[in-house]
XYZ file of N, CA and C in Angstrom:
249
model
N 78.479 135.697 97.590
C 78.970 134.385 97.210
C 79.474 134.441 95.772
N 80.396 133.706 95.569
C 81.013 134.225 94.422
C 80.640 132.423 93.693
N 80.624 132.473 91.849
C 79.964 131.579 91.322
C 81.027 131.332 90.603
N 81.411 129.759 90.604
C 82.635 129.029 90.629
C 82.503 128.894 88.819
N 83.311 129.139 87.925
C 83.103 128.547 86.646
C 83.936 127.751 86.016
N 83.305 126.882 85.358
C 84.146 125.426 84.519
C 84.569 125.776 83.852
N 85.744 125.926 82.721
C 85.433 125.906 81.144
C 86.690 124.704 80.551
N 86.102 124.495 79.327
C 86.659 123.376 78.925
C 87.954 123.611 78.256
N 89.431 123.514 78.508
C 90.221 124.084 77.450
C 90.631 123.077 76.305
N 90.682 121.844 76.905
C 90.709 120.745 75.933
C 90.098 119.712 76.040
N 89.826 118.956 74.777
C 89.003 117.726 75.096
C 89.466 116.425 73.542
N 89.620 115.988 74.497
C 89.916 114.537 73.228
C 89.478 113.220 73.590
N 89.686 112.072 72.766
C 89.028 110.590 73.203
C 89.644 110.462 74.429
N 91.047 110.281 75.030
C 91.554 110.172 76.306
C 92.357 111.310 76.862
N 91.942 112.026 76.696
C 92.431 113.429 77.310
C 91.222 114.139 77.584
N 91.711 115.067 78.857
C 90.541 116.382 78.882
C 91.680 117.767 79.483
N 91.081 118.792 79.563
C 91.402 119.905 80.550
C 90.675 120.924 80.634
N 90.430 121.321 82.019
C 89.554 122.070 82.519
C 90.081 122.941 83.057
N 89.490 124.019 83.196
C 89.940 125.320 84.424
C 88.685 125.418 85.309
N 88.886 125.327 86.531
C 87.887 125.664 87.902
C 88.310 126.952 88.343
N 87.673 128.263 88.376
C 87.888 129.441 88.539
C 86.926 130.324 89.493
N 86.985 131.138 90.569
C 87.872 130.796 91.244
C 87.791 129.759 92.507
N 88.709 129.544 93.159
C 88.843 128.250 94.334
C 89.474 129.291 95.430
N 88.746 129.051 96.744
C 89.608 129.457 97.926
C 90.971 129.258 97.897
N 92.170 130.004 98.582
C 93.632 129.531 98.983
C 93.405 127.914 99.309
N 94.072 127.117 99.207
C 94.405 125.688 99.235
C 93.155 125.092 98.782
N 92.070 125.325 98.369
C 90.870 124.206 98.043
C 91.387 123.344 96.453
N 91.739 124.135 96.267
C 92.304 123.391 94.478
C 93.012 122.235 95.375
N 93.426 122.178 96.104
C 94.285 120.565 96.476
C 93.109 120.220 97.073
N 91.917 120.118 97.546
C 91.016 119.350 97.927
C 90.326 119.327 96.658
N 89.924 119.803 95.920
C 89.271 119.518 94.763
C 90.057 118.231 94.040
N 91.417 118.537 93.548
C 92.057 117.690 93.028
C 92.177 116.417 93.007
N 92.456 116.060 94.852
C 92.765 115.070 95.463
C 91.151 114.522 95.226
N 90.198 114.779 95.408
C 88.768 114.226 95.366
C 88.880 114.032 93.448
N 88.833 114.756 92.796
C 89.069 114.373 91.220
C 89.671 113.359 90.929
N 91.084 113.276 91.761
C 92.302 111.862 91.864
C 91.483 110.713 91.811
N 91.097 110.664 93.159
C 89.983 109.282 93.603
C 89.258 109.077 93.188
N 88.349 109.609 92.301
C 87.194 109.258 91.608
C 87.640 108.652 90.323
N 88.308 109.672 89.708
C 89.294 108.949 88.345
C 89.868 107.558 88.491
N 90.838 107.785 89.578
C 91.071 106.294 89.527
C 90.509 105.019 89.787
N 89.327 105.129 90.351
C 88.305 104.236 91.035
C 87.374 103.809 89.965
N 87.456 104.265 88.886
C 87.034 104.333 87.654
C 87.702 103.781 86.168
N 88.758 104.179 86.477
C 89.701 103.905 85.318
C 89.944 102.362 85.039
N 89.294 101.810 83.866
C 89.214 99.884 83.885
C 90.973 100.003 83.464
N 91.568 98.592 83.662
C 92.658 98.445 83.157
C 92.873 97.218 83.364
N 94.225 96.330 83.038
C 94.785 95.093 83.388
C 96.084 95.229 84.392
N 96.687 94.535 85.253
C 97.593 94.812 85.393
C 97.983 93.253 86.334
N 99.409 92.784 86.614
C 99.612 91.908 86.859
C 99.680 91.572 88.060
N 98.845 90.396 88.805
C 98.595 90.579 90.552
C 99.240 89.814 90.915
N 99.854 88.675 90.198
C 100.416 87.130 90.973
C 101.202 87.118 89.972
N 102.637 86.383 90.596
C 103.407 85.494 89.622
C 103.614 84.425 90.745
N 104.003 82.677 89.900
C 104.367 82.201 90.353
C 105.497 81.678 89.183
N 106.489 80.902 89.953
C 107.914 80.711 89.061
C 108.035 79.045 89.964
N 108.099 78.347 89.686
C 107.823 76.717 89.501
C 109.819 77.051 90.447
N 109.843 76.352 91.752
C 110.761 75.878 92.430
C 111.359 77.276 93.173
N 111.014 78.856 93.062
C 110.749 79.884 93.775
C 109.698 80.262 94.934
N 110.377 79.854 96.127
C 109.869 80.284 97.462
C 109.694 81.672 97.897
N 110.660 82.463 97.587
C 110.299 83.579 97.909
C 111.115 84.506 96.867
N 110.822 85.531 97.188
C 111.672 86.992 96.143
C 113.061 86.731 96.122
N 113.497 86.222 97.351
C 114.932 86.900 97.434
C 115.864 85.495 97.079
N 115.179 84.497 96.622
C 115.780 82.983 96.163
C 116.254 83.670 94.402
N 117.222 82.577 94.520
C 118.101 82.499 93.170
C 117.794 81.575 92.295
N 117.668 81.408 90.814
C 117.257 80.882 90.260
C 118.809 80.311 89.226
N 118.981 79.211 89.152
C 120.575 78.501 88.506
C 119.914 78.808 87.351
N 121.357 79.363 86.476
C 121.241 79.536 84.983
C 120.370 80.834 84.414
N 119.862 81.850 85.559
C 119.209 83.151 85.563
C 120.202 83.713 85.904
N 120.556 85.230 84.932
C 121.513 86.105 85.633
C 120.846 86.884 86.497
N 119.459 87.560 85.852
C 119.192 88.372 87.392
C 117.870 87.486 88.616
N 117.976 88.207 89.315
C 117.191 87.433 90.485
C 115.875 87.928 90.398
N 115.929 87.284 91.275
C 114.239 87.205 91.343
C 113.310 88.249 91.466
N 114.102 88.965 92.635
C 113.505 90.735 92.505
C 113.609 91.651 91.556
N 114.358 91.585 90.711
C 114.860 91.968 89.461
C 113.398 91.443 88.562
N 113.332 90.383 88.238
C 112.109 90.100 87.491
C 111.329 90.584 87.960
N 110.825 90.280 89.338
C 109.413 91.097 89.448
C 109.517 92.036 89.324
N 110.222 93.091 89.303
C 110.370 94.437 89.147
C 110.739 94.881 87.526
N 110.835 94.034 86.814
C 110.299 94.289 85.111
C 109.498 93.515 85.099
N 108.733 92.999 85.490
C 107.244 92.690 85.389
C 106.241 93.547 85.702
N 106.411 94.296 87.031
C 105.957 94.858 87.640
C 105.789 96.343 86.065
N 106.944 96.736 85.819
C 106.624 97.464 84.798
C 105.702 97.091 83.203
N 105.507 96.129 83.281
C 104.905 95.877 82.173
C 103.588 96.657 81.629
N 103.495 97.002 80.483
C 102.133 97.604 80.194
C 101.257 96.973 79.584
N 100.413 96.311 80.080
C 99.749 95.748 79.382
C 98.096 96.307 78.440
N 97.831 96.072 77.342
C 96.858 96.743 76.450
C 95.727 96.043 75.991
């Protein structure tokens, strides 16, 4: 049986990197993908769940005196970063 080793190559307040050495052919993508999910299931943040826009029924309605539409906004909203 061969004995899997960690080592740390970097580490900072929001950064890390590791090496897992060695991994069967394809297990590094099961490792990963399980690392993915845990990280993100974890990771606190804000982000924006609802808009409402006062006389907008749906996405694809036009708004008088707006040049872009409605999907257009949500979709720079949707990018927003919030901190």
């Amino acid at each position: 049986m061969v004995s899997i080793q960690i080592r740390s190559l970097a580490r900072e307040d929001k950064y890390a990197r590791y090496e897992i050495m060695p991994l069967e052919p394809s297990f590094g993508i099961t490792v990963g993908n399980a690392l993915r999910r845990v990280l993100l299931n974890d990771i606190v943040g804000a982000a924006v769940t609802h808009v409402r826009i006062d006389g907008v029924l749906h996405e694809y309605t036009t708004i008088p005196g707006v040049k872009e539409d409605v999907i257009e906004i949500l979709l720079n909203i949707k990018e927003l970063a919030i901190r």
